[in-house]
């Protein structure tokens, strides 16, 4: 079985765990519903035995992009077929990926110490970082086209626009950025794993941190909702957190740690996430969690994305890219 990227391994990803349980949101009981037959999924097997899809993102043209660990290519699903676009160097933990409005894909390129752009036709452009050692987390694209990424090397979050990097360092000594998202108004949100905090960077560049209510929760991936909500995974706490209007709330995913990884918000505001230890993807809707088991018991969905039509996609590090069609994803 392939290993998860070490930044997740360090927080205890291991073998698959036990059965689904009861969840609680703000003191109310919520039942975890087991949903969806495995045959409803569509899966694409990677061509190479060592190919491990890591990050995944949906383009507005319907194409699905994904990074491949230890491969010299980036992947794309288009018209029902997998394409491999050469990148001229081998990927190392390509955790960050997003697709711009022009159809180009941007990803974190540790081997080249760069942020790399791949055009829809496969042309490569690299924007080199000025650090001899690079550690990067997730990546997002703002409404103005700027690329933002979690920059552990720069101890903060960094903006790339018109070829210029602008670093926003974290004042907290605890730091540790991993996940990043940008809301429709241009506000940037990031998770600080070691600091157990959310970071907000406003459009004017000012920043503020918010302490999570529970110590040692280890926030990882984050997504911004259309209603102003900020949703984030809490890896060790085994919870999905929500921050809105200055208030936190949580949903527990089960009694056993399911290995939360990857989060995305659908057009109908459903929140989707990966469950690496449960070989499943999960959906949070109106405070209720539904679990969709993947076709293989050894599946390890590391990242998720939702396309323009509401289909739910996942990058499975065991060697697959998969999709739950919207007609099944939206079912009660």
Short mmCIF file of C-alpha atoms in Angstrom, two decimals, residues 4-332:
data_model
loop_
_atom_site.label_atom_id
_atom_site.label_comp_id
_atom_site.label_asym_id
_atom_site.label_seq_id
_atom_site.Cartn_x
_atom_site.Cartn_y
_atom_site.Cartn_z
CA UNK A 4 0.38 9.12 2.34
CA UNK A 5 2.46 12.29 2.05
CA UNK A 6 4.56 12.60 5.19
CA UNK A 7 2.86 15.76 6.41
CA UNK A 8 -0.26 13.67 6.92
CA UNK A 9 1.60 10.53 7.99
CA UNK A 10 3.13 12.53 10.82
CA UNK A 11 -0.33 12.94 12.29
CA UNK A 12 -1.10 9.23 12.48
CA UNK A 13 -2.59 7.93 9.21
CA UNK A 14 -2.48 4.14 9.43
CA UNK A 15 -4.61 1.08 8.78
CA UNK A 16 -8.34 1.28 8.15
CA UNK A 17 -10.44 1.60 11.29
CA UNK A 18 -13.75 0.42 12.61
CA UNK A 19 -17.44 1.00 12.13
CA UNK A 20 -19.41 4.25 11.80
CA UNK A 21 -20.83 5.84 14.91
CA UNK A 22 -22.89 8.74 16.27
CA UNK A 23 -21.87 12.35 15.54
CA UNK A 24 -22.69 15.46 17.57
CA UNK A 25 -23.10 19.06 16.45
CA UNK A 26 -23.60 21.72 19.10
CA UNK A 27 -24.96 19.12 21.48
CA UNK A 28 -27.49 17.53 19.11
CA UNK A 29 -27.36 13.88 18.06
CA UNK A 30 -26.68 13.24 14.38
CA UNK A 31 -26.67 9.81 12.75
CA UNK A 32 -23.90 8.88 10.35
CA UNK A 33 -25.71 7.37 7.40
CA UNK A 34 -24.05 4.71 5.26
CA UNK A 35 -25.03 5.62 1.71
CA UNK A 36 -24.42 4.66 -1.87
CA UNK A 37 -23.66 1.31 -3.52
CA UNK A 38 -20.05 0.86 -4.60
CA UNK A 39 -21.04 0.22 -8.20
CA UNK A 40 -22.22 3.83 -8.50
CA UNK A 41 -18.61 5.06 -8.68
CA UNK A 42 -16.58 5.57 -11.85
CA UNK A 43 -12.86 4.95 -11.38
CA UNK A 44 -9.76 5.43 -13.52
CA UNK A 45 -6.71 3.30 -12.73
CA UNK A 46 -3.31 4.94 -13.10
CA UNK A 47 -1.07 3.65 -15.87
CA UNK A 48 2.06 3.16 -13.78
CA UNK A 49 2.31 0.86 -10.76
CA UNK A 50 3.86 3.61 -8.62
CA UNK A 51 1.56 6.45 -9.70
CA UNK A 52 -0.10 8.01 -6.65
CA UNK A 53 -2.62 10.80 -7.31
CA UNK A 54 -2.31 13.45 -4.58
CA UNK A 55 -4.22 16.69 -5.26
CA UNK A 56 -7.27 17.08 -7.50
CA UNK A 57 -9.10 20.10 -8.91
CA UNK A 58 -11.97 20.76 -11.31
CA UNK A 59 -11.80 23.19 -14.23
CA UNK A 60 -14.72 25.31 -15.38
CA UNK A 61 -14.53 23.55 -18.78
CA UNK A 62 -15.35 20.20 -17.14
CA UNK A 63 -11.80 18.84 -17.13
CA UNK A 64 -10.38 17.33 -13.93
CA UNK A 65 -6.70 17.86 -13.09
CA UNK A 66 -4.64 15.90 -10.59
CA UNK A 67 -1.03 15.74 -9.45
CA UNK A 68 0.89 12.48 -9.33
CA UNK A 69 3.53 11.87 -6.68
CA UNK A 70 6.96 10.73 -7.97
CA UNK A 71 5.85 11.06 -11.61
CA UNK A 72 7.22 13.38 -14.29
CA UNK A 73 3.72 14.33 -15.41
CA UNK A 74 0.50 15.91 -14.26
CA UNK A 75 -2.80 14.15 -14.98
CA UNK A 76 -6.08 15.26 -16.49
CA UNK A 77 -9.40 13.53 -17.04
CA UNK A 78 -11.13 14.87 -20.12
CA UNK A 79 -13.92 13.35 -22.20
CA UNK A 80 -13.80 10.19 -20.10
CA UNK A 81 -10.09 9.56 -20.70
CA UNK A 82 -6.96 10.06 -18.60
CA UNK A 83 -4.24 12.21 -20.14
CA UNK A 84 -0.66 12.60 -18.86
CA UNK A 85 0.98 15.94 -19.55
CA UNK A 86 4.80 15.81 -19.16
CA UNK A 87 6.31 18.21 -16.63
CA UNK A 88 10.02 17.52 -17.38
CA UNK A 89 10.86 16.75 -13.75
CA UNK A 90 9.72 14.35 -11.07
CA UNK A 91 7.06 15.50 -8.61
CA UNK A 92 7.65 15.37 -4.87
CA UNK A 93 4.59 15.70 -2.62
CA UNK A 94 2.63 17.96 -5.02
CA UNK A 95 0.02 18.84 -2.39
CA UNK A 96 -1.22 22.11 -3.90
CA UNK A 97 -3.29 22.30 -7.09
CA UNK A 98 -5.92 24.64 -8.51
CA UNK A 99 -7.35 25.42 -11.96
CA UNK A 100 -7.57 29.02 -13.16
CA UNK A 101 -10.39 30.59 -15.16
CA UNK A 102 -8.35 30.26 -18.38
CA UNK A 103 -8.16 26.48 -17.94
CA UNK A 104 -4.53 26.35 -16.82
CA UNK A 105 -3.53 24.30 -13.80
CA UNK A 106 -1.17 25.59 -11.08
CA UNK A 107 0.60 23.30 -8.63
CA UNK A 108 3.32 23.25 -5.98
CA UNK A 109 6.52 21.92 -7.54
CA UNK A 110 8.92 21.07 -4.72
CA UNK A 111 11.51 19.38 -6.92
CA UNK A 112 11.92 22.57 -8.95
CA UNK A 113 11.43 24.83 -5.90
CA UNK A 114 8.69 26.57 -7.86
CA UNK A 115 5.04 27.16 -8.48
CA UNK A 116 4.32 25.65 -11.87
CA UNK A 117 1.66 26.52 -14.43
CA UNK A 118 0.49 24.01 -17.02
CA UNK A 119 -1.61 25.46 -19.83
CA UNK A 120 -4.56 23.58 -21.25
CA UNK A 121 -2.33 22.61 -24.18
CA UNK A 122 0.43 21.32 -21.87
CA UNK A 123 2.90 24.22 -21.98
CA UNK A 124 4.96 24.58 -18.78
CA UNK A 125 5.93 27.79 -17.00
CA UNK A 126 7.75 27.80 -13.67
CA UNK A 127 7.96 30.60 -11.14
CA UNK A 128 11.00 29.98 -8.99
CA UNK A 129 11.02 30.54 -5.24
CA UNK A 130 14.07 32.18 -3.69
CA UNK A 131 14.64 29.57 -0.97
CA UNK A 132 17.16 26.71 -1.24
CA UNK A 133 14.77 24.38 0.60
CA UNK A 134 11.06 24.42 -0.11
CA UNK A 135 8.14 22.99 1.86
CA UNK A 136 4.69 23.88 0.60
CA UNK A 137 1.11 22.93 1.44
CA UNK A 138 -2.11 23.44 -0.48
CA UNK A 139 -2.75 26.05 -3.20
CA UNK A 140 -5.78 28.13 -4.24
CA UNK A 141 -6.62 30.75 -6.88
CA UNK A 142 -8.32 34.03 -5.96
CA UNK A 143 -11.05 35.74 -8.00
CA UNK A 144 -8.45 38.21 -9.32
CA UNK A 145 -6.34 35.35 -10.69
CA UNK A 146 -3.68 35.51 -7.98
CA UNK A 147 -2.25 32.18 -6.82
CA UNK A 148 -2.03 31.70 -3.05
CA UNK A 149 -0.23 28.85 -1.34
CA UNK A 150 0.66 27.66 2.14
CA UNK A 151 4.36 28.38 2.47
CA UNK A 152 6.03 26.55 5.33
CA UNK A 153 9.44 27.71 4.15
CA UNK A 154 8.37 31.35 4.22
CA UNK A 155 6.53 30.75 7.49
CA UNK A 156 3.21 32.04 6.22
CA UNK A 157 1.11 32.24 3.09
CA UNK A 158 2.38 33.62 -0.21
CA UNK A 159 0.67 35.34 -3.14
CA UNK A 160 1.86 34.98 -6.73
CA UNK A 161 0.52 37.54 -9.21
CA UNK A 162 2.07 38.65 -12.50
CA UNK A 163 5.24 36.72 -11.66
CA UNK A 164 5.75 38.49 -8.32
CA UNK A 165 5.73 36.70 -4.95
CA UNK A 166 4.34 38.54 -1.92
CA UNK A 167 4.84 36.80 1.43
CA UNK A 168 2.52 37.24 4.40
CA UNK A 169 4.39 35.96 7.41
CA UNK A 170 2.61 34.60 10.47
CA UNK A 171 3.13 36.56 13.65
CA UNK A 172 2.39 33.55 15.84
CA UNK A 173 5.54 31.64 16.75
CA UNK A 174 3.60 28.39 16.41
CA UNK A 175 2.87 28.74 12.69
CA UNK A 176 2.58 25.67 10.49
CA UNK A 177 0.35 26.54 7.45
CA UNK A 178 -1.11 23.66 5.46
CA UNK A 179 -4.56 24.27 3.94
CA UNK A 180 -5.58 27.41 2.05
CA UNK A 181 -8.77 28.75 0.46
CA UNK A 182 -9.96 32.05 -0.98
CA UNK A 183 -13.52 33.32 -0.58
CA UNK A 184 -15.43 35.15 -3.30
CA UNK A 185 -14.58 38.53 -1.75
CA UNK A 186 -10.85 37.79 -1.93
CA UNK A 187 -10.34 36.92 1.73
CA UNK A 188 -7.69 34.24 2.19
CA UNK A 189 -8.08 31.55 4.84
CA UNK A 190 -5.38 29.12 5.95
CA UNK A 191 -4.98 26.46 8.62
CA UNK A 192 -2.06 26.57 11.03
CA UNK A 193 -1.48 22.98 12.08
CA UNK A 194 1.02 23.51 14.88
CA UNK A 195 -0.67 26.66 16.09
CA UNK A 196 -4.14 25.03 16.12
CA UNK A 197 -5.51 28.16 14.47
CA UNK A 198 -7.24 29.61 11.45
CA UNK A 199 -5.48 32.46 9.68
CA UNK A 200 -7.37 35.17 7.79
CA UNK A 201 -5.66 37.52 5.34
CA UNK A 202 -7.94 40.36 4.25
CA UNK A 203 -7.89 41.94 0.79
CA UNK A 204 -5.81 44.83 2.15
CA UNK A 205 -3.13 42.42 3.39
CA UNK A 206 -3.90 42.63 7.10
CA UNK A 207 -4.06 39.30 8.91
CA UNK A 208 -5.64 37.82 12.02
CA UNK A 209 -5.52 34.41 13.70
CA UNK A 210 -8.33 32.60 15.50
CA UNK A 211 -7.66 29.91 18.10
CA UNK A 212 -9.64 26.72 17.63
CA UNK A 213 -11.85 25.80 20.61
CA UNK A 214 -10.21 22.39 21.09
CA UNK A 215 -6.49 21.98 21.75
CA UNK A 216 -4.46 19.67 19.51
CA UNK A 217 -7.16 19.43 16.83
CA UNK A 218 -4.59 19.74 13.98
CA UNK A 219 -6.53 21.66 11.31
CA UNK A 220 -5.59 20.61 7.77
CA UNK A 221 -7.70 21.28 4.66
CA UNK A 222 -10.01 24.29 4.43
CA UNK A 223 -12.73 25.53 2.06
CA UNK A 224 -14.75 28.75 1.85
CA UNK A 225 -18.52 28.54 1.40
CA UNK A 226 -20.78 30.89 -0.54
CA UNK A 227 -22.56 32.01 2.65
CA UNK A 228 -19.40 33.22 4.37
CA UNK A 229 -18.78 29.96 6.22
CA UNK A 230 -15.24 28.60 6.44
CA UNK A 231 -15.15 24.80 6.68
CA UNK A 232 -12.04 22.93 7.77
CA UNK A 233 -10.88 19.47 8.77
CA UNK A 234 -9.52 18.74 12.23
CA UNK A 235 -7.36 15.69 11.75
CA UNK A 236 -6.66 14.59 15.32
CA UNK A 237 -9.99 15.78 16.69
CA UNK A 238 -11.75 13.76 13.95
CA UNK A 239 -14.12 16.66 13.37
CA UNK A 240 -15.28 18.99 10.64
CA UNK A 241 -15.16 22.57 11.86
CA UNK A 242 -17.12 25.62 10.75
CA UNK A 243 -16.25 29.25 11.38
CA UNK A 244 -18.81 31.95 10.61
CA UNK A 245 -19.46 35.39 12.04
CA UNK A 246 -16.69 34.88 14.57
CA UNK A 247 -18.14 31.65 15.97
CA UNK A 248 -16.87 28.07 15.78
CA UNK A 249 -18.97 24.90 15.61
CA UNK A 250 -17.97 21.28 15.05
CA UNK A 251 -19.31 18.00 13.72
CA UNK A 252 -17.73 14.77 14.98
CA UNK A 253 -17.27 12.21 12.24
CA UNK A 254 -17.16 9.14 14.50
CA UNK A 255 -15.67 7.62 17.60
CA UNK A 256 -12.68 6.26 15.69
CA UNK A 257 -10.33 8.53 13.73
CA UNK A 258 -11.30 8.14 10.06
CA UNK A 259 -8.23 9.93 8.65
CA UNK A 260 -9.89 13.07 7.32
CA UNK A 261 -8.14 14.48 4.24
CA UNK A 262 -9.39 16.80 1.50
CA UNK A 263 -12.45 19.05 1.59
CA UNK A 264 -14.61 20.66 -1.11
CA UNK A 265 -17.94 22.48 -1.26
CA UNK A 266 -20.49 21.56 -3.91
CA UNK A 267 -22.64 24.07 -5.83
CA UNK A 268 -25.56 23.16 -3.51
CA UNK A 269 -23.35 23.87 -0.43
CA UNK A 270 -22.86 20.21 0.52
CA UNK A 271 -19.46 19.72 2.17
CA UNK A 272 -17.46 16.74 0.86
CA UNK A 273 -14.36 15.19 2.42
CA UNK A 274 -12.11 12.15 2.19
CA UNK A 275 -11.92 9.40 4.84
CA UNK A 276 -8.61 7.65 4.30
CA UNK A 277 -8.98 5.08 7.04
CA UNK A 278 -12.54 4.28 6.04
CA UNK A 279 -11.91 3.96 2.29
CA UNK A 280 -14.82 6.33 1.79
CA UNK A 281 -15.87 9.86 0.95
CA UNK A 282 -18.23 11.70 3.24
CA UNK A 283 -20.90 14.36 2.78
CA UNK A 284 -22.09 16.88 5.35
CA UNK A 285 -25.51 18.35 4.63
CA UNK A 286 -27.72 20.24 7.07
CA UNK A 287 -25.75 18.86 10.00
CA UNK A 288 -26.09 15.26 8.82
CA UNK A 289 -23.20 13.12 7.60
CA UNK A 290 -23.55 10.46 4.91
CA UNK A 291 -20.71 8.06 4.12
CA UNK A 292 -20.11 6.65 0.63
CA UNK A 293 -17.77 3.60 0.65
CA UNK A 294 -15.42 3.45 -2.31
CA UNK A 295 -15.27 0.35 -4.54
CA UNK A 296 -12.04 -0.96 -2.99
CA UNK A 297 -11.35 -1.65 0.69
CA UNK A 298 -7.76 -0.42 0.34
CA UNK A 299 -8.75 2.93 -1.21
CA UNK A 300 -7.17 6.01 0.36
CA UNK A 301 -8.87 9.20 -0.87
CA UNK A 302 -6.41 12.00 -0.11
CA UNK A 303 -8.07 14.94 -1.90
CA UNK A 304 -11.57 15.72 -3.18
CA UNK A 305 -13.12 18.16 -5.66
CA UNK A 306 -16.60 18.89 -6.98
CA UNK A 307 -17.04 19.84 -10.63
CA UNK A 308 -19.47 22.31 -12.21
CA UNK A 309 -22.13 19.60 -12.60
CA UNK A 310 -21.97 18.43 -8.98
CA UNK A 311 -19.95 15.25 -9.62
CA UNK A 312 -17.62 14.45 -6.71
CA UNK A 313 -14.04 13.53 -7.62
CA UNK A 314 -11.28 12.10 -5.46
CA UNK A 315 -7.55 11.42 -5.76
CA UNK A 316 -6.81 8.02 -4.31
CA UNK A 317 -3.14 7.51 -3.46
CA UNK A 318 -3.51 3.76 -3.97
CA UNK A 319 -3.47 4.49 -7.71
CA UNK A 320 -6.90 5.69 -8.84
CA UNK A 321 -8.86 8.81 -9.68
CA UNK A 322 -12.55 8.31 -9.06
CA UNK A 323 -15.89 10.03 -9.41
CA UNK A 324 -19.28 9.78 -7.71
CA UNK A 325 -21.84 11.06 -10.24
CA UNK A 326 -24.01 13.98 -9.16
CA UNK A 327 -27.19 11.91 -9.36
CA UNK A 328 -25.81 9.63 -6.63
CA UNK A 329 -23.94 12.31 -4.70
CA UNK A 330 -27.11 14.32 -4.25
CA UNK A 331 -29.23 11.41 -3.09
CA UNK A 332 -30.50 11.56 0.53
#
